[in-house]
């Protein structure tokens, strides 16, 4: 388990007491809320309610997009939805297709092939779509940087509407077309995923009177609400911050997913062994999303989109099985590439970032491997799959490093690039890889400080062992859904003792007992090689996530170890103890332990 610096933000007694009194929450939950910026009761109450929502009209200029789309629906000319090959791209495409079908549109779709087409809208695709009769090109999860490609589409006689959420070009030039983009259109929640953007556009189309009820009398708003399952799936999979309206959409969307009528999602949960009644952000992120992503990573994303759109349960079961097998293949390929990448990384020695290139690496898997390496080594990592004279790369980053900015700073070495601050892709000539690697590492050296490359364990609440029961575990669920921007709660036990460690999971993990304040609790540590990170029976400082574990119909509280280290000895000065935990002297480990 990597060593992290403990950080305990300030937390005033008065703020904690006020939340306990006015909201009726426990001390630990009040600490979490205060440390996450919700010290005022009104703000804390709104966060717990998760009902932040904004109208589609909050997108500046969305009316132009709506009117253009409606004109093509009314004329029955072909509308093509051009999506992307990841979960967000598939789900946003499915939402737009569903909305257009309900309006009676003549609509089809195109999802790029990761290997043949690369990311986003390209000139060859534009040419093919024009030749087959597309009159309106509606993009989903792509094209905000496709300035030339959009211009080409218009020159070929197509109109274009761009819906996206990615960063625009560094020079600020935008496509000449109606744009629906949360950041560029001044939307109050600027970090919506592409599927949420598509959902908002679908809402605007429905409000404009473009849809009608079906023969059973169901209204378009009801049908649209059912697509919240896709919004939740994509929002979690695309790792956007789960705050503000994103938090609202995921909470409502998880409820919709639990009762979804979509045969494809029901089949996907079945092959993933996910109980619909217990589906949560973790099962979406670790079971459902990887299987959908496997379609675009290993083969073509069309299978994933077909799964989301089909009304046939038999066909849904067949596709879900295909995706499950593709995901198993993806895991095997990932393990091989990860082993080879670790060997290359070791040869490079200590660096501020790593650029790793290899022959035969699957371009659909290298992004996952990059994520694994970033987590393990706390450095930005770019993986490049070489094929002939060129290579396709995928990178992941740490919080302190803007990867898209880094690629832009080295753009003279690249054929193309795009993405986000935390994740980005590129295309490069084989002969420029070493120059690019040197330039990116030089850029990282200038930007990063040593502390940026040390993991930080941010403590949300300091608790005693007597508080770590089912009551607190259930109360913490009020803070869900957890993810980026709202991570799982980190509970610090300052006087922990670990006992009775026993390997589990073929020796990969360990289960043990935690003692504190005279209380005992069951705990598990994952990925420790079956060993406890501190000596059995020795005093320790440790952080945990407290969850409700369901096993064979029995529910019980369980601690998941996050970080642990030996406690400072009785003769160690207070400031040294503070340095070990990352807290200020006098504040560490003594805050609000009732």
XYZ file of C-alpha atoms in Angstrom:
594
model
C 0.000 0.000 0.000
C 1.583 3.337 -1.056
C 2.486 5.771 1.699
C 0.339 8.889 1.690
C 0.503 12.173 3.550
C -2.432 12.585 5.930
C -4.199 15.930 5.621
C -6.794 16.993 8.178
C -8.561 20.233 7.183
C -9.629 22.613 9.926
C -13.058 21.941 11.387
C -14.548 24.323 13.953
C -16.454 22.944 16.973
C -19.173 25.535 16.505
C -19.827 24.543 12.883
C -20.021 20.846 13.768
C -22.350 21.525 16.675
C -24.645 23.701 14.560
C -25.049 21.021 11.889
C -25.693 18.354 14.510
C -28.399 20.493 16.069
C -30.101 21.887 12.944
C -29.811 18.877 10.621
C -29.980 16.089 13.199
C -26.829 14.424 11.879
C -24.146 12.645 13.883
C -20.810 14.168 14.825
C -18.840 12.249 12.165
C -21.264 13.219 9.386
C -21.217 16.839 10.564
C -17.405 16.758 10.374
C -17.560 15.439 6.818
C -19.940 18.175 5.737
C -17.877 20.953 7.329
C -14.611 19.689 5.867
C -16.196 19.454 2.417
C -17.309 23.057 2.467
C -20.866 22.734 3.794
C -20.503 24.426 7.161
C -23.695 26.459 6.750
C -26.893 24.476 7.472
C -28.635 25.674 4.303
C -25.788 24.518 2.061
C -25.434 21.221 3.920
C -29.174 20.591 3.710
C -29.153 21.267 -0.051
C -26.205 18.913 -0.540
C -27.952 16.117 1.329
C -31.159 16.703 -0.635
C -29.319 16.439 -4.002
C -32.032 18.312 -5.885
C -29.930 20.836 -7.798
C -31.350 21.083 -11.346
C -31.358 23.700 -14.105
C -33.600 24.155 -17.168
C -32.280 23.440 -20.678
C -32.765 27.117 -21.477
C -29.780 27.862 -19.256
C -27.630 26.835 -22.238
C -27.029 30.047 -24.160
C -28.026 29.513 -27.787
C -29.741 26.142 -27.331
C -32.823 27.535 -29.068
C -30.944 27.790 -32.366
C -29.977 24.114 -32.150
C -33.552 23.112 -31.306
C -35.055 25.009 -34.225
C -32.536 23.608 -36.696
C -33.151 20.035 -35.532
C -36.929 20.481 -35.646
C -36.753 21.780 -39.205
C -35.019 18.580 -40.342
C -37.462 16.418 -38.410
C -40.377 18.137 -40.146
C -38.794 17.793 -43.590
C -38.019 14.090 -42.952
C -34.464 14.573 -44.225
C -31.825 12.232 -42.842
C -30.305 13.180 -39.486
C -27.159 11.299 -38.433
C -26.085 11.242 -34.797
C -22.293 10.935 -34.674
C -21.170 9.678 -31.273
C -18.051 8.255 -29.691
C -16.843 4.770 -28.784
C -16.862 5.033 -24.981
C -19.761 4.719 -22.538
C -20.521 8.439 -22.601
C -20.415 8.476 -26.403
C -22.741 5.469 -26.692
C -25.202 6.724 -24.067
C -25.369 10.265 -25.464
C -25.982 8.827 -28.929
C -28.733 6.576 -27.564
C -30.435 9.496 -25.765
C -30.461 11.630 -28.923
C -31.657 8.780 -31.137
C -34.475 8.038 -28.703
C -35.533 11.680 -28.591
C -35.472 11.983 -32.393
C -37.379 8.753 -32.913
C -40.097 9.961 -30.559
C -40.339 13.075 -32.726
C -40.767 10.903 -35.814
C -37.390 11.833 -37.319
C -35.580 10.041 -40.108
C -32.473 9.247 -38.058
C -29.468 6.938 -38.113
C -26.105 6.985 -36.370
C -22.377 6.606 -36.786
C -19.900 5.555 -34.115
C -16.206 5.789 -35.036
C -13.931 2.778 -34.967
C -11.126 3.399 -32.486
C -8.499 1.777 -34.723
C -9.699 2.829 -38.189
C -11.192 6.265 -37.475
C -9.559 7.443 -34.280
C -11.280 9.813 -31.899
C -14.010 12.186 -32.975
C -15.202 13.527 -36.283
C -12.780 13.170 -39.202
C -12.767 14.262 -42.821
C -13.209 10.746 -44.244
C -16.303 10.171 -42.134
C -17.759 13.506 -43.202
C -17.247 12.525 -46.837
C -18.948 9.141 -46.345
C -21.919 10.607 -44.477
C -22.505 13.221 -47.158
C -22.364 10.527 -49.838
C -24.981 8.386 -48.116
C -27.433 11.250 -47.785
C -27.014 12.783 -44.351
C -28.498 16.288 -44.313
C -28.100 17.173 -40.623
C -25.076 15.967 -38.661
C -25.720 15.983 -34.907
C -22.602 15.215 -32.884
C -22.585 13.642 -29.418
C -19.513 13.721 -27.164
C -17.267 15.043 -29.915
C -16.504 17.756 -32.512
C -15.894 20.840 -30.360
C -12.334 20.830 -31.763
C -13.356 19.646 -35.257
C -13.334 23.116 -36.825
C -12.094 22.035 -40.253
C -14.252 18.893 -40.331
C -17.418 20.850 -39.554
C -16.511 23.362 -42.250
C -16.036 20.477 -44.682
C -19.437 19.028 -43.770
C -21.127 22.348 -44.464
C -19.267 22.691 -47.748
C -20.696 19.293 -48.741
C -24.231 20.514 -48.074
C -24.805 19.272 -44.524
C -25.921 21.341 -41.553
C -24.216 20.559 -38.236
C -25.155 20.813 -34.560
C -22.350 20.170 -32.072
C -23.107 18.758 -28.617
C -19.999 18.087 -26.553
C -18.334 18.691 -23.190
C -14.640 18.381 -24.051
C -12.139 21.248 -23.939
C -12.065 23.445 -27.059
C -8.928 24.068 -29.084
C -6.114 25.973 -27.414
C -6.484 28.814 -29.936
C -10.135 29.250 -28.962
C -11.496 28.696 -32.478
C -14.872 26.937 -32.474
C -16.825 25.137 -35.212
C -19.180 27.364 -37.192
C -22.375 25.646 -36.090
C -24.923 25.785 -33.272
C -23.157 24.497 -30.156
C -24.610 22.942 -26.996
C -21.722 22.760 -24.513
C -22.057 23.315 -20.748
C -18.902 25.367 -20.318
C -19.028 27.367 -23.545
C -22.762 28.058 -23.264
C -22.637 29.370 -19.709
C -24.571 26.490 -18.157
C -24.666 26.623 -14.328
C -23.220 23.092 -14.098
C -20.247 23.377 -16.480
C -19.012 19.805 -15.970
C -21.926 17.800 -17.310
C -20.961 14.684 -19.229
C -21.988 14.417 -22.878
C -25.003 12.245 -22.081
C -26.330 14.822 -19.629
C -25.867 17.457 -22.359
C -27.806 15.249 -24.789
C -30.510 14.755 -22.149
C -30.871 18.508 -21.721
C -31.146 18.964 -25.483
C -33.783 16.223 -25.572
C -35.674 18.093 -22.834
C -35.521 21.279 -24.895
C -36.797 19.463 -27.988
C -39.666 17.996 -26.007
C -40.558 21.374 -24.481
C -40.573 22.923 -27.959
C -43.409 20.614 -28.929
C -41.410 18.262 -31.089
C -42.674 15.031 -29.528
C -46.068 13.390 -29.150
C -47.441 10.663 -26.903
C -47.604 7.117 -28.276
C -50.635 4.946 -28.871
C -50.750 3.947 -25.186
C -51.031 7.566 -24.156
C -47.602 7.874 -22.572
C -46.278 11.393 -22.673
C -42.822 12.351 -23.978
C -41.711 13.677 -20.587
C -42.304 10.257 -19.070
C -40.272 8.594 -21.820
C -37.487 11.123 -21.371
C -37.309 10.504 -17.607
C -36.572 6.870 -18.352
C -33.319 7.888 -20.023
C -31.985 9.031 -16.655
C -30.585 5.492 -16.315
C -28.279 6.253 -19.264
C -27.376 9.647 -17.795
C -26.320 8.066 -14.497
C -24.374 5.324 -16.258
C -22.429 7.805 -18.392
C -21.882 10.390 -15.656
C -20.254 7.773 -13.425
C -18.297 6.155 -16.260
C -16.924 9.480 -17.534
C -15.672 10.408 -14.044
C -17.057 13.934 -14.017
C -17.383 15.629 -10.603
C -20.393 14.317 -8.677
C -21.420 17.680 -7.298
C -24.240 20.073 -8.113
C -26.580 18.871 -10.833
C -24.354 15.897 -11.645
C -25.022 14.596 -8.142
C -28.753 15.062 -8.656
C -28.737 13.301 -12.026
C -26.786 10.317 -10.708
C -28.949 9.888 -7.619
C -32.144 10.018 -9.685
C -30.565 7.985 -12.471
C -29.514 5.155 -10.170
C -33.128 4.836 -9.047
C -34.165 4.743 -12.719
C -31.505 2.111 -13.435
C -32.770 -0.086 -10.596
C -36.195 -0.277 -12.258
C -35.158 0.160 -15.897
C -37.339 -1.368 -18.579
C -34.512 -1.345 -21.140
C -33.793 -4.996 -22.039
C -30.164 -4.174 -22.761
C -29.458 -2.721 -19.328
C -31.312 -5.588 -17.626
C -29.213 -8.096 -19.594
C -26.021 -6.191 -18.815
C -26.768 -6.298 -15.090
C -27.492 -10.013 -15.371
C -24.157 -10.964 -16.986
C -22.349 -8.613 -14.588
C -24.068 -10.254 -11.601
C -25.386 -6.901 -10.417
C -28.591 -7.007 -8.393
C -30.827 -4.250 -9.849
C -32.194 -3.575 -6.391
C -28.707 -2.785 -5.098
C -27.163 -1.052 -8.106
C -24.964 1.848 -7.040
C -22.113 3.967 -8.334
C -19.575 1.245 -7.544
C -21.374 -1.474 -9.497
C -21.789 0.921 -12.416
C -18.118 1.911 -12.388
C -16.643 -1.543 -11.881
C -19.159 -3.904 -13.497
C -21.460 -2.267 -16.035
C -19.287 0.460 -17.572
C -16.236 -1.772 -18.246
C -18.370 -4.222 -20.211
C -19.898 -1.488 -22.325
C -16.497 0.082 -22.868
C -15.077 -3.281 -23.930
C -17.055 -3.056 -27.168
C -15.230 0.089 -28.308
C -11.900 -0.916 -26.799
C -11.592 -4.351 -28.358
C -13.790 -4.201 -31.457
C -16.498 -1.676 -32.442
C -18.783 0.313 -30.172
C -21.845 -0.451 -32.323
C -22.584 -3.543 -30.230
C -22.793 -1.414 -27.098
C -25.127 1.076 -28.758
C -27.311 -1.716 -30.117
C -27.552 -3.098 -26.580
C -28.816 0.255 -25.298
C -31.360 0.655 -28.103
C -32.793 -2.836 -28.574
C -36.304 -3.728 -27.447
C -35.665 -7.460 -27.922
C -34.734 -9.270 -24.661
C -33.283 -12.240 -26.552
C -31.014 -10.061 -28.664
C -30.093 -8.072 -25.543
C -28.959 -11.261 -23.824
C -26.830 -12.220 -26.826
C -25.104 -8.821 -26.986
C -24.549 -8.694 -23.219
C -22.826 -12.074 -23.432
C -20.606 -10.799 -26.244
C -19.636 -7.770 -24.187
C -18.885 -9.930 -21.160
C -16.513 -12.047 -23.237
C -14.914 -8.947 -24.757
C -14.342 -7.582 -21.265
C -12.635 -10.802 -20.187
C -10.384 -10.543 -23.241
C -9.684 -6.902 -22.373
C -8.545 -7.874 -18.863
C -6.137 -10.463 -20.264
C -4.645 -7.988 -22.745
C -4.443 -5.335 -20.033
C -2.404 -7.584 -17.717
C 0.109 -8.331 -20.468
C 0.575 -4.691 -21.467
C 0.806 -3.606 -17.827
C 3.637 -6.078 -17.209
C 5.553 -4.814 -20.266
C 4.919 -1.156 -19.371
C 6.183 -1.610 -15.817
C 9.419 -3.041 -17.202
C 9.877 -0.026 -19.511
C 9.079 2.375 -16.692
C 11.683 0.781 -14.437
C 14.342 1.287 -17.128
C 13.610 5.030 -17.242
C 14.187 5.520 -13.516
C 12.717 8.363 -11.466
C 10.981 11.001 -13.612
C 8.256 13.599 -13.268
C 6.213 11.884 -15.988
C 6.493 8.821 -18.179
C 5.986 8.284 -21.901
C 5.981 4.566 -22.723
C 5.724 3.134 -26.239
C 5.391 -0.453 -27.382
C 4.691 -2.646 -30.395
C 1.562 -4.758 -30.404
C -0.147 -2.818 -27.638
C -3.884 -2.626 -28.121
C -4.857 1.062 -28.526
C -8.164 0.415 -26.794
C -6.518 -0.833 -23.605
C -3.509 1.429 -23.080
C -5.612 4.113 -21.389
C -6.600 1.690 -18.630
C -2.976 0.666 -18.166
C -1.977 4.327 -17.952
C -4.534 4.778 -15.165
C -3.074 1.833 -13.257
C 0.443 3.233 -13.548
C -0.622 6.713 -12.453
C -2.276 5.260 -9.368
C 0.782 3.187 -8.555
C 3.555 5.712 -9.263
C 1.840 9.102 -8.797
C 3.148 10.478 -12.084
C 1.427 11.464 -15.348
C 1.699 8.581 -17.825
C 1.250 8.523 -21.603
C 1.088 5.120 -23.293
C 1.670 4.895 -27.050
C 0.661 1.898 -29.167
C 3.047 1.817 -32.143
C 1.823 0.479 -35.479
C 3.890 1.054 -38.606
C 5.088 4.618 -38.969
C 2.704 6.081 -36.410
C 1.394 5.514 -32.924
C -1.769 6.247 -30.993
C -1.434 7.330 -27.424
C -3.611 7.611 -24.362
C -2.596 9.417 -21.195
C -3.792 9.837 -17.636
C -2.665 12.372 -15.069
C -2.510 13.342 -11.409
C -4.597 16.225 -10.075
C -1.756 18.738 -10.111
C -0.888 18.250 -13.789
C -2.984 19.448 -16.727
C -2.342 16.687 -19.242
C -4.191 18.370 -22.097
C -2.169 21.522 -21.408
C 1.013 19.447 -21.426
C 0.172 17.903 -24.797
C -0.659 21.333 -26.196
C 2.736 22.596 -25.010
C 4.351 19.757 -26.995
C 2.001 19.917 -29.978
C 4.835 20.474 -32.472
C 5.774 16.817 -31.957
C 2.248 15.466 -32.466
C -0.029 14.784 -35.412
C -3.046 15.533 -33.250
C -4.310 15.475 -29.670
C -7.366 16.206 -27.521
C -9.152 15.380 -24.313
C -9.334 16.665 -20.739
C -7.073 17.864 -17.963
C -6.995 14.360 -16.456
C -7.175 12.195 -19.589
C -6.175 12.795 -23.192
C -5.304 11.070 -26.433
C -2.827 11.716 -29.211
C -1.460 10.580 -32.558
C 2.253 10.745 -33.307
C 4.851 9.719 -35.867
C 7.085 6.911 -34.669
C 10.213 8.977 -35.223
C 8.986 11.780 -32.939
C 8.269 9.693 -29.844
C 11.596 10.326 -28.107
C 11.450 14.061 -28.792
C 7.891 14.212 -27.511
C 8.800 12.254 -24.389
C 11.669 14.617 -23.619
C 9.525 17.703 -24.206
C 6.655 16.462 -22.041
C 9.003 15.473 -19.213
C 10.686 18.892 -19.378
C 7.262 20.524 -19.174
C 6.295 18.365 -16.192
C 9.568 19.195 -14.425
C 8.764 22.897 -14.696
C 5.146 22.558 -13.597
C 5.187 19.960 -10.827
C 6.468 20.327 -7.281
C 7.737 17.331 -5.277
C 4.658 17.390 -3.032
C 2.406 17.124 -6.095
C 3.688 13.605 -6.663
C 2.952 12.370 -3.142
C -0.479 10.895 -2.546
C -2.580 12.839 -0.057
C -5.075 11.109 2.212
C -7.595 13.814 3.034
C -9.324 12.978 6.302
C -13.051 13.749 6.495
C -13.744 12.821 10.110
C -11.844 11.649 13.181
C -13.722 8.846 14.950
C -13.360 6.275 17.669
C -13.911 2.577 17.237
C -17.182 2.747 19.166
C -18.697 4.853 16.355
C -17.882 2.428 13.538
C -21.164 0.556 13.442
C -24.187 0.054 11.240
C -25.814 3.312 12.343
C -22.957 5.405 10.976
C -22.604 3.196 7.881
C -26.250 3.801 7.004
C -26.025 7.526 7.735
C -23.002 7.932 5.468
C -25.127 6.729 2.564
C -26.874 10.099 2.694
C -23.634 11.552 1.268
C -23.686 9.232 -1.769
C -23.237 8.981 -4.707
C -19.470 8.978 -4.310
C -16.914 9.642 -7.008
C -14.759 12.432 -8.335
C -15.576 15.676 -6.526
C -17.347 13.739 -3.772
C -14.996 10.871 -2.871
C -15.753 8.083 -0.467
C -15.597 9.234 3.142
C -12.216 8.837 4.850
C -12.561 8.128 8.584
C -9.428 8.444 10.703
C -9.019 6.173 13.716
C -6.161 7.685 15.696
C -5.706 4.857 18.192
C -6.229 1.753 16.080
C -4.792 -1.677 16.764
C -4.852 -4.352 14.054
C -5.217 -7.987 15.081
C -5.808 -11.456 13.624
C -4.770 -10.698 10.037
C -5.709 -13.528 7.662
C -4.997 -13.653 3.901
C -7.958 -13.854 1.536
C -8.598 -13.772 -2.192
C -5.730 -16.115 -3.131
C -3.396 -14.165 -0.887
C -3.998 -10.818 -2.581
C -5.951 -9.258 0.285
C -6.189 -9.520 4.068
C -9.050 -9.450 6.546
C -8.466 -8.449 10.142
C -9.947 -6.919 13.281
C -9.592 -3.280 14.319
C -9.653 -2.360 18.003
C -10.221 1.209 19.219
C -11.878 2.775 22.267
C -12.554 -0.721 23.596
C -14.597 -1.610 20.498
C -13.844 -4.137 17.767
C -14.771 -3.988 14.093
C -14.204 -6.194 11.052
C -12.011 -4.812 8.311
C -10.413 -5.767 5.019
C -7.416 -4.395 3.113
C -7.239 -4.945 -0.632
C -4.070 -5.370 -2.668
C -1.660 -5.801 0.250
C -0.400 -9.251 -0.694
C -2.236 -10.767 2.252
C -0.201 -8.809 4.805
C -1.129 -6.143 7.329
C 0.559 -2.785 6.634
C 1.480 -2.410 10.344
C 2.527 -4.967 12.933
C -0.154 -7.063 14.572
C -0.988 -5.548 17.965
C 1.045 -2.356 17.428
C -0.617 1.086 17.815
C -1.522 2.584 14.451
C -3.103 5.584 12.820
C -5.390 4.468 10.003
C -8.082 5.719 7.671
C -11.037 3.635 6.550
C -14.123 3.708 4.391
C -17.146 2.361 6.273
C -19.592 0.442 4.109
C -22.550 -1.895 4.420
C -21.471 -5.355 3.288
C -24.162 -7.624 1.875
C -23.423 -11.344 1.905
C -25.955 -14.168 1.578
C -28.802 -11.968 2.701
C -26.970 -10.628 5.759
C -26.002 -6.955 6.105
C -23.180 -5.832 8.372
C -20.816 -2.870 8.678
C -17.351 -3.385 7.204
C -14.246 -1.207 7.234
C -12.142 -0.921 4.081
C -8.582 0.144 4.888
C -7.356 3.166 2.953
C -4.042 4.108 4.606
C -2.205 3.024 7.754
C 1.057 3.761 9.543
C 2.534 3.100 12.967
C 1.413 5.611 15.583
C 4.098 7.940 16.966
C 5.642 6.700 20.203
C 4.929 8.339 23.583
C 8.313 10.090 23.597
C 7.920 11.635 20.145
C 7.294 15.395 20.223
C 3.869 16.662 19.182
C 5.172 18.495 16.109
C 6.750 15.293 14.812
C 3.428 13.485 15.162
C 1.809 16.308 13.252
C 4.350 16.027 10.470
C 3.669 12.302 10.169
C -0.030 12.911 9.708
C 0.199 16.058 7.620
C -1.790 18.024 10.222
C -0.755 21.130 12.083
C 0.677 20.636 15.555
C -2.062 20.798 18.159
C -4.776 19.852 15.621
C -3.830 16.341 14.655
C -5.911 13.431 15.851
C -7.720 15.291 18.627
C -10.595 16.869 16.715
C -14.135 16.088 17.839
C -13.621 12.552 19.048
C -16.670 12.206 21.266
